[in-house]
Amino acid sequence: MNAELFSPPILGLIALGTGLGIVVGAIPGLTGAMLIALSLPLTFAMSGDAALALLVSMYVGSVSGGLITATLLKMPGTPASVITTLDGYPMAAGGRPGRALGLGIGASLVGGLVSWIFLLLLARPAATWSTKLSPFDLFALVLVALVSIAAISERERGGLWRGLFSALLGCLFAMPGLHPATGEPRLTFGFVEMNDGFKLLPVLIGLFAFNQIIQDALKPTAAPETAASGNRDSLLVSVRDWLRQGGNLFRSSVLGTLIGILPGIGANVGSTVAYGATRSFSKEPEKFGTGCDEGVVASESANNATVGGALIPLIALGIPGSVIDAVLLGAFVIHGLQPGPLLFRNHPETVHMVTGSFLVANVIMFVFMLAAARWLVKLSRVPLAWLAPPVIVFCIVGSYALANRMFDVWVMLGFGLFGFLMNRFRIPLAPFVIGFVLAPLAEENLSAGLMASGGSWLPLFTEPFALACLVIAAAAAFLSIRKPKDSRLG
Amino acid sequence: MIRLRHTFAFRAFLALVPWLIASTGAAAEEIYPDRPIQVIVPFGAGGNSDTVARVIQRAVADHDLLPQPLVVQNVPGAGGTIGSRRALHADPDGYTLLFLHEGIITARYSGAASWSWHDFEPIAATGRNGGVIAVAEDSPFRSLTDLLEAIANEPDTHTFATNIGAPAHFWAMRLENAKPGARFRYVQAGGGAARFHALKGGHVEATAFSVAEFLSYRDGGLRALALMAEDRDSTLAGIPTAREQGIDLVSSNLQCWWAPAGTPPERTAVIAEALRAAMETPEFREFAASQQIEPLFLTGEALEAELANRETEIAQVAPRAIAGLPNLPLVLALLAAVAGVGAFLIRPRATRQGKVGDSTLLPRRALGLVALTLGYALVLALAPIPFFWPTFAFLLATGVLLGNRHRIALPAFVAFAALVAFGLPWVFETVFGIALP
């Protein structure tokens, strides 16, 4: 660890970056990717190491900040915290917002620390391992995530059908735009603006933030629905409860890290797969979705772990694992640094700066969020009149700033109304968003695999990793069909 | 007295009018630019094009090469066609420019765009990136000839990681043209990092990189078979050119600046001169050297001739249709229809809450909120008024609408609304340099 990391200016930048990241991650409509892309030109004047410390801490902060609004308002600030709404929000609405935040913040820290250990010790072998996975392997992995999300549905009559319907609709809405393999426009209905399809951010904040505000406006209470904090609600989760989550924390963090390493797969898949796995291993799967500890812990530890995971191929090979990593790659290049095997030899201090600031940012994130949580909890009691107008403005400005065009604003508003209809027909929203995220990944990898094999599907069943994923997906699908019957009988 | 002063002021004003008109007219004629110039970069922040544009932008600002700054605006998506279309339809007043490489020609020929470079005024080319054909270091192919032999003897068998519609794709197709019957099996991978990943993992046999990309990944286990240039490169001394191996393949990627068709030539000349000067700055020279950008500057007829030449080369090859991919939208639509029928038939049990006609709900309030939001977005999209006023009005109106039951503390809310409406554009425009609608 180099001494420069602990110099006041660098520590100040890390604190600034983490703080800004948390704020931006928490505000629906603004995302970490946007903050980092917009801040990149501002870092030109800094030294390379200082710029990376700032940007990496923004990354850590933004993935963590999303949990605040996801649990308290059911408006995930970042795509990675969609899964957190499933259990975090019911827990907060049930009168334990402090506990929901406490669990989420603690789990985020553990996820960050586990992935930091991977980053420090296993960066090069892990990065090399990730390149060995073929497009078919990645396609099969995405299938596992798709099946897990469809299975995460309300424990209710027809719940599985509605979850499945929602996930498939999400996949379908991801289809317009240029074909990921052939580059031909499809389902654009002649609108050139549609050539880029619907972007994730406007769809996400339309469905969750704008739609949620309409729902809240419809209800007679002036404040968003929350019960008064119970007496037993506390940020500090007992040691015994943490120990009970030990296996879950470890599994979700490792899964999150490994999925983060894979190119382009990202935090959404990490939290989805970890949540699905935790639910499958649980003795009481019916508790999931009602505000259980396990759900919050799995989602939050996994999404923070993907950050460290995604940094691994970036610094070890120069391959960005996510949108944010692509911007970080730009930061390296602008400062005359080239990530890759040579970075470890020629600029070891830069490698240490990245891993060190990742660790420090996680700790600072934990301290900041825990310190602020007492006030954050009150966010859920802010009257709608104060909360809704600025959130709508943020949603509109955020959608616009994504690519500097009004089209994304209309998409956001349209999906807000669409989400309202889905709620009316009791179709869950989370599978829609996850399906929307996963379908392009699945198609890209399937197309690349088929193009490489000359149209043959056989490698999907002959490559061990792909086959293992298919078996897991089939098992998860089988379990989700079988379990509701049991719980109805029991 | 008052009348006198009034009339005096009025006469003075009248006397000034012709001068005012003349001077503003002259200003429009002579002083260009008198406000910041937007440069559309049709790719995301941090990418190769974005980095180059920002280095030039900084050189222009640091050396006062233009009286007003260049402002980079990222409009990513659809292989650069979303951004180039924005520039295509922008006012031809010299205040919106486009920075886009040869992709402007290849997008036309791959079918992603219906417009090409002829629909813009070319301002200048500011540098050229060479390209290499590369394989993994443990590959059996030792030279470009080996590779070409192999794909001619066993067509459609040897895989090539490509980025469909982008220059890397056209480079490979021009290589195929060098020998009759030679055909790669293309595998879509994407940008340079993704192509490196595919090669490194052994999922494909060959690919193409820009020289900068190749240098950055070389130590990860790559071997270049050929440089697609007239002469060898001093930094890549060990790499033979394609011509040395008897294959006529010379190609590179030209980075160009464009203005919408109809932009006055004296304005594009101002920009071209500033760009030329920016390329002379030590900052740009240093950056170009580190990124293997050949600091070639072209403008006017030389540029048009070069572009026409490149277009002829690109037009010689035509992308083949890719068969054997599933029609995913159709499959998904069928599955969704089945699931939808299932969801419709197996309905949840009726619950206490949540019917539309429920008297405890406030449909008019929700409807009002939606209407206000749509109205606000429409005003932002259509009316040329500053961001502050519609936002302030929208915040107040929704606040009052939603707060009527809870009697909102109005003075505090007005201050709050003003703060948000003022602070947001300040953060975006002053700190980040993004213009809000």
PDB file of C-alpha atoms in Angstrom, chain A residues 30 37-42 44 130-135 156-158 161-162 165 168 171-172 175 178-182 186-187 192-193 195-196 210 213-214 216-222 263 317-320 326-327 330 333-334 338 341-342 384-386 388-390 392-394 396-397 400-401 403-406 410 413 417 424 426 443 446-448 450-454 457, chain B residues 45-46 51 54 58 73-78 82 85-86 112 115 159 164 185-188 193 196-197 200-201 203 216-217 219-220 291 322 324-326 328-329 332-333 335-336 339-340 342-343 346-348 351 354-356 360-363 365-366 369-370 373-374 376-378 380-381 387 391 394-395 398-399 402-403 406 408 412-413 416 424 428 431-432 434-437:
ATOM      1  CA  LEU A  30     -29.089  10.209 -11.669  1.00  0.00           C
ATOM      2  CA  ALA A  37     -18.716  10.258 -17.251  1.00  0.00           C
ATOM      3  CA  LEU A  38     -19.456  13.901 -16.465  1.00  0.00           C
ATOM      4  CA  SER A  39     -16.624  14.162 -13.942  1.00  0.00           C
ATOM      5  CA  LEU A  40     -14.040  12.631 -16.255  1.00  0.00           C
ATOM      6  CA  PRO A  41     -13.157  15.925 -18.029  1.00  0.00           C
ATOM      7  CA  LEU A  42     -12.825  17.599 -14.616  1.00  0.00           C
ATOM      8  CA  PHE A  44      -7.829  16.114 -16.619  1.00  0.00           C
ATOM      9  CA  SER A 130     -12.873 -14.833 -17.306  1.00  0.00           C
ATOM     10  CA  THR A 131     -11.568 -14.729 -20.874  1.00  0.00           C
ATOM     11  CA  LYS A 132     -11.828 -18.516 -21.127  1.00  0.00           C
ATOM     12  CA  LEU A 133     -15.610 -18.419 -20.874  1.00  0.00           C
ATOM     13  CA  SER A 134     -17.053 -18.637 -24.362  1.00  0.00           C
ATOM     14  CA  PRO A 135     -20.117 -16.746 -25.606  1.00  0.00           C
ATOM     15  CA  GLU A 156     -49.836 -16.143  -4.655  1.00  0.00           C
ATOM     16  CA  ARG A 157     -52.213 -17.827  -7.031  1.00  0.00           C
ATOM     17  CA  GLY A 158     -50.889 -17.269 -10.561  1.00  0.00           C
ATOM     18  CA  TRP A 161     -47.355 -16.795 -14.477  1.00  0.00           C
ATOM     19  CA  ARG A 162     -47.384 -13.082 -13.847  1.00  0.00           C
ATOM     20  CA  PHE A 165     -45.147 -12.701 -18.247  1.00  0.00           C
ATOM     21  CA  LEU A 168     -40.810 -11.877 -21.041  1.00  0.00           C
ATOM     22  CA  CYS A 171     -37.141  -9.033 -22.790  1.00  0.00           C
ATOM     23  CA  LEU A 172     -39.481  -8.038 -25.607  1.00  0.00           C
ATOM     24  CA  MET A 175     -35.604  -5.905 -28.733  1.00  0.00           C
ATOM     25  CA  LEU A 178     -29.959  -2.255 -33.959  1.00  0.00           C
ATOM     26  CA  HIS A 179     -29.605  -6.048 -33.984  1.00  0.00           C
ATOM     27  CA  PRO A 180     -26.655  -6.798 -31.673  1.00  0.00           C
ATOM     28  CA  ALA A 181     -24.982  -9.092 -34.201  1.00  0.00           C
ATOM     29  CA  THR A 182     -26.013  -7.980 -37.659  1.00  0.00           C
ATOM     30  CA  ARG A 186     -35.358  -3.878 -36.146  1.00  0.00           C
ATOM     31  CA  LEU A 187     -38.746  -3.005 -34.644  1.00  0.00           C
ATOM     32  CA  VAL A 192     -34.393   6.739 -36.421  1.00  0.00           C
ATOM     33  CA  GLU A 193     -34.399   7.791 -32.748  1.00  0.00           C
ATOM     34  CA  ASN A 195     -32.267   2.841 -33.595  1.00  0.00           C
ATOM     35  CA  ASP A 196     -30.673   2.852 -30.184  1.00  0.00           C
ATOM     36  CA  PHE A 210     -42.398   8.157 -11.924  1.00  0.00           C
ATOM     37  CA  ILE A 213     -45.105   8.890  -7.560  1.00  0.00           C
ATOM     38  CA  ILE A 214     -48.360   8.469  -9.488  1.00  0.00           C
ATOM     39  CA  ASP A 216     -48.471   7.738  -4.118  1.00  0.00           C
ATOM     40  CA  ALA A 217     -50.475  10.658  -5.499  1.00  0.00           C
ATOM     41  CA  LEU A 218     -53.433   8.348  -5.894  1.00  0.00           C
ATOM     42  CA  LYS A 219     -53.427   7.438  -2.227  1.00  0.00           C
ATOM     43  CA  PRO A 220     -55.097   9.775   0.213  1.00  0.00           C
ATOM     44  CA  THR A 221     -52.187   9.926   2.659  1.00  0.00           C
ATOM     45  CA  ALA A 222     -50.012  12.902   1.895  1.00  0.00           C
ATOM     46  CA  PRO A 263     -17.232  -8.886 -19.237  1.00  0.00           C
ATOM     47  CA  LEU A 317      -6.230  -6.966 -18.970  1.00  0.00           C
ATOM     48  CA  GLY A 318      -7.642  -3.570 -19.904  1.00  0.00           C
ATOM     49  CA  ILE A 319     -11.077  -5.069 -20.560  1.00  0.00           C
ATOM     50  CA  PRO A 320     -13.899  -3.015 -19.041  1.00  0.00           C
ATOM     51  CA  ALA A 326     -15.368   1.761 -19.798  1.00  0.00           C
ATOM     52  CA  VAL A 327     -15.263   5.350 -18.555  1.00  0.00           C
ATOM     53  CA  GLY A 330     -10.788   6.317 -20.628  1.00  0.00           C
ATOM     54  CA  VAL A 333      -5.709   6.371 -21.144  1.00  0.00           C
ATOM     55  CA  ILE A 334      -6.074  10.144 -20.768  1.00  0.00           C
ATOM     56  CA  GLN A 338      -2.463   1.539 -20.000  1.00  0.00           C
ATOM     57  CA  PRO A 341      -0.212  -6.975 -17.503  1.00  0.00           C
ATOM     58  CA  LEU A 342       2.408  -4.250 -17.849  1.00  0.00           C
ATOM     59  CA  LEU A 384     -45.227  13.853  -0.997  1.00  0.00           C
ATOM     60  CA  ALA A 385     -45.564  17.543  -1.891  1.00  0.00           C
ATOM     61  CA  TRP A 386     -41.908  18.085  -0.992  1.00  0.00           C
ATOM     62  CA  ALA A 388     -42.420  14.249  -5.632  1.00  0.00           C
ATOM     63  CA  PRO A 389     -41.847  17.532  -7.537  1.00  0.00           C
ATOM     64  CA  PRO A 390     -38.039  17.508  -7.331  1.00  0.00           C
ATOM     65  CA  ILE A 392     -39.882  14.242 -11.206  1.00  0.00           C
ATOM     66  CA  VAL A 393     -37.566  17.060 -12.256  1.00  0.00           C
ATOM     67  CA  PHE A 394     -34.542  14.854 -11.530  1.00  0.00           C
ATOM     68  CA  ILE A 396     -36.587  14.323 -16.545  1.00  0.00           C
ATOM     69  CA  VAL A 397     -33.190  15.994 -16.329  1.00  0.00           C
ATOM     70  CA  TYR A 400     -32.261  14.006 -20.911  1.00  0.00           C
ATOM     71  CA  ALA A 401     -28.635  14.165 -19.793  1.00  0.00           C
ATOM     72  CA  ALA A 403     -27.626  11.183 -24.301  1.00  0.00           C
ATOM     73  CA  ASN A 404     -28.660  14.844 -24.528  1.00  0.00           C
ATOM     74  CA  ARG A 405     -31.988  14.107 -26.179  1.00  0.00           C
ATOM     75  CA  MET A 406     -35.666  14.543 -25.359  1.00  0.00           C
ATOM     76  CA  TRP A 410     -40.624  10.619 -23.486  1.00  0.00           C
ATOM     77  CA  LEU A 413     -42.730   9.157 -19.039  1.00  0.00           C
ATOM     78  CA  LEU A 417     -47.637   5.142 -17.352  1.00  0.00           C
ATOM     79  CA  ARG A 424     -53.175  -2.147 -11.844  1.00  0.00           C
ATOM     80  CA  ARG A 426     -50.826  -6.800 -10.497  1.00  0.00           C
ATOM     81  CA  GLU A 443     -28.870 -12.326 -27.417  1.00  0.00           C
ATOM     82  CA  LEU A 446     -26.003 -16.397 -28.192  1.00  0.00           C
ATOM     83  CA  SER A 447     -25.469 -14.672 -31.554  1.00  0.00           C
ATOM     84  CA  ALA A 448     -21.692 -14.572 -31.120  1.00  0.00           C
ATOM     85  CA  LEU A 450     -23.834 -19.268 -33.097  1.00  0.00           C
ATOM     86  CA  MET A 451     -21.738 -17.196 -35.476  1.00  0.00           C
ATOM     87  CA  ALA A 452     -18.574 -18.869 -34.167  1.00  0.00           C
ATOM     88  CA  SER A 453     -20.027 -22.374 -34.337  1.00  0.00           C
ATOM     89  CA  GLY A 454     -21.457 -21.823 -37.796  1.00  0.00           C
ATOM     90  CA  TRP A 457     -26.285 -25.167 -30.910  1.00  0.00           C
TER      91      TRP A 457
ATOM     92  CA  ALA B  45     -17.515   9.472 -22.583  1.00  0.00           C
ATOM     93  CA  GLY B  46     -14.095   7.873 -22.111  1.00  0.00           C
ATOM     94  CA  THR B  51     -10.702  11.281 -25.651  1.00  0.00           C
ATOM     95  CA  ARG B  54     -11.442  16.425 -25.499  1.00  0.00           C
ATOM     96  CA  ARG B  58      -8.499  21.520 -24.228  1.00  0.00           C
ATOM     97  CA  GLN B  73     -21.551  16.780 -26.149  1.00  0.00           C
ATOM     98  CA  ASN B  74     -21.698  12.977 -26.059  1.00  0.00           C
ATOM     99  CA  VAL B  75     -24.639  11.619 -28.040  1.00  0.00           C
ATOM    100  CA  PRO B  76     -23.867   7.896 -28.047  1.00  0.00           C
ATOM    101  CA  GLY B  77     -25.818   5.062 -29.585  1.00  0.00           C
ATOM    102  CA  ALA B  78     -26.405   2.840 -32.597  1.00  0.00           C
ATOM    103  CA  ILE B  82     -27.803   8.776 -33.346  1.00  0.00           C
ATOM    104  CA  ARG B  85     -28.206  12.275 -37.313  1.00  0.00           C
ATOM    105  CA  ARG B  86     -28.443  15.005 -34.666  1.00  0.00           C
ATOM    106  CA  ALA B 112     -27.271   1.601 -40.408  1.00  0.00           C
ATOM    107  CA  TRP B 115     -26.927   9.556 -44.944  1.00  0.00           C
ATOM    108  CA  THR B 159     -13.332 -17.147 -37.317  1.00  0.00           C
ATOM    109  CA  ILE B 164     -20.239  -5.173 -37.737  1.00  0.00           C
ATOM    110  CA  ARG B 185     -16.552 -16.769 -40.550  1.00  0.00           C
ATOM    111  CA  TYR B 186     -17.457 -13.515 -38.806  1.00  0.00           C
ATOM    112  CA  VAL B 187     -18.182 -13.438 -35.093  1.00  0.00           C
ATOM    113  CA  GLN B 188     -19.661 -10.247 -33.740  1.00  0.00           C
ATOM    114  CA  ALA B 193     -11.570  -4.542 -25.785  1.00  0.00           C
ATOM    115  CA  PHE B 196      -9.161  -8.671 -27.610  1.00  0.00           C
ATOM    116  CA  HIS B 197     -11.211 -10.668 -25.117  1.00  0.00           C
ATOM    117  CA  LYS B 200      -7.340 -13.970 -25.814  1.00  0.00           C
ATOM    118  CA  GLY B 201      -9.923 -16.515 -24.684  1.00  0.00           C
ATOM    119  CA  HIS B 203     -12.957 -18.006 -29.064  1.00  0.00           C
ATOM    120  CA  SER B 216      -2.290  -1.509 -25.473  1.00  0.00           C
ATOM    121  CA  TYR B 217      -3.143  -5.222 -25.657  1.00  0.00           C
ATOM    122  CA  ASP B 219       1.518  -7.615 -23.857  1.00  0.00           C
ATOM    123  CA  GLY B 220      -1.630  -9.592 -23.116  1.00  0.00           C
ATOM    124  CA  GLN B 291      -1.870   7.019 -28.918  1.00  0.00           C
ATOM    125  CA  ILE B 322     -25.680 -13.482 -41.486  1.00  0.00           C
ATOM    126  CA  GLY B 324     -28.756 -19.022 -38.729  1.00  0.00           C
ATOM    127  CA  LEU B 325     -29.591 -16.596 -35.941  1.00  0.00           C
ATOM    128  CA  PRO B 326     -32.874 -17.168 -34.141  1.00  0.00           C
ATOM    129  CA  LEU B 328     -35.661 -13.715 -30.884  1.00  0.00           C
ATOM    130  CA  PRO B 329     -38.435 -11.073 -30.963  1.00  0.00           C
ATOM    131  CA  LEU B 332     -40.256 -13.901 -27.079  1.00  0.00           C
ATOM    132  CA  ALA B 333     -43.592 -12.594 -28.355  1.00  0.00           C
ATOM    133  CA  LEU B 335     -43.710 -17.045 -25.086  1.00  0.00           C
ATOM    134  CA  ALA B 336     -45.041 -13.777 -23.656  1.00  0.00           C
ATOM    135  CA  ALA B 339     -47.492 -16.478 -20.211  1.00  0.00           C
ATOM    136  CA  GLY B 340     -49.975 -13.637 -20.631  1.00  0.00           C
ATOM    137  CA  GLY B 342     -51.705 -18.007 -18.123  1.00  0.00           C
ATOM    138  CA  ALA B 343     -51.563 -14.844 -16.059  1.00  0.00           C
ATOM    139  CA  ILE B 346     -55.052 -17.788 -13.139  1.00  0.00           C
ATOM    140  CA  ARG B 347     -55.931 -14.557 -11.432  1.00  0.00           C
ATOM    141  CA  PRO B 348     -55.001 -13.638  -7.887  1.00  0.00           C
ATOM    142  CA  THR B 351     -58.063  -8.356  -2.146  1.00  0.00           C
ATOM    143  CA  GLY B 354     -56.965  -1.465  -5.015  1.00  0.00           C
ATOM    144  CA  LYS B 355     -59.946  -1.034  -7.319  1.00  0.00           C
ATOM    145  CA  VAL B 356     -59.933   1.926  -9.676  1.00  0.00           C
ATOM    146  CA  THR B 360     -60.696   6.521  -0.962  1.00  0.00           C
ATOM    147  CA  LEU B 361     -58.410   7.060  -3.958  1.00  0.00           C
ATOM    148  CA  LEU B 362     -57.705  10.380  -5.607  1.00  0.00           C
ATOM    149  CA  PRO B 363     -57.709   9.723  -9.357  1.00  0.00           C
ATOM    150  CA  ARG B 365     -54.978  14.316  -8.208  1.00  0.00           C
ATOM    151  CA  ALA B 366     -52.919  11.603  -9.906  1.00  0.00           C
ATOM    152  CA  LEU B 369     -49.883  15.231 -11.697  1.00  0.00           C
ATOM    153  CA  VAL B 370     -49.449  13.287 -14.945  1.00  0.00           C
ATOM    154  CA  THR B 373     -45.553  16.487 -15.914  1.00  0.00           C
ATOM    155  CA  LEU B 374     -46.375  15.965 -19.593  1.00  0.00           C
ATOM    156  CA  TYR B 376     -43.683  20.498 -18.336  1.00  0.00           C
ATOM    157  CA  ALA B 377     -41.780  18.096 -20.594  1.00  0.00           C
ATOM    158  CA  LEU B 378     -43.534  19.555 -23.676  1.00  0.00           C
ATOM    159  CA  LEU B 380     -38.959  21.985 -22.179  1.00  0.00           C
ATOM    160  CA  ALA B 381     -38.938  20.263 -25.563  1.00  0.00           C
ATOM    161  CA  PHE B 387     -34.785  26.020 -17.927  1.00  0.00           C
ATOM    162  CA  THR B 391     -39.103  24.185 -13.776  1.00  0.00           C
ATOM    163  CA  PHE B 394     -43.792  23.054 -12.415  1.00  0.00           C
ATOM    164  CA  LEU B 395     -42.342  22.580  -8.929  1.00  0.00           C
ATOM    165  CA  THR B 398     -47.131  20.092  -8.342  1.00  0.00           C
ATOM    166  CA  GLY B 399     -46.249  21.083  -4.792  1.00  0.00           C
ATOM    167  CA  LEU B 402     -49.985  17.348  -3.893  1.00  0.00           C
ATOM    168  CA  GLY B 403     -49.866  19.394  -0.722  1.00  0.00           C
ATOM    169  CA  HIS B 406     -51.547  18.832   4.189  1.00  0.00           C
ATOM    170  CA  ILE B 408     -48.002  23.235   2.526  1.00  0.00           C
ATOM    171  CA  ALA B 412     -40.535  27.799   2.369  1.00  0.00           C
ATOM    172  CA  PHE B 413     -41.693  25.791  -0.624  1.00  0.00           C
ATOM    173  CA  PHE B 416     -37.105  25.375  -2.163  1.00  0.00           C
ATOM    174  CA  LEU B 424     -29.835  21.990 -11.113  1.00  0.00           C
ATOM    175  CA  PHE B 428     -25.084  20.663 -15.039  1.00  0.00           C
ATOM    176  CA  VAL B 431     -19.696  22.230 -13.479  1.00  0.00           C
ATOM    177  CA  PHE B 432     -20.283  19.586 -16.127  1.00  0.00           C
ATOM    178  CA  ILE B 434     -24.014  20.028 -20.365  1.00  0.00           C
ATOM    179  CA  ALA B 435     -26.768  22.229 -21.781  1.00  0.00           C
ATOM    180  CA  LEU B 436     -30.173  21.336 -20.358  1.00  0.00           C
ATOM    181  CA  PRO B 437     -33.235  21.486 -22.640  1.00  0.00           C
TER     182      PRO B 437
END
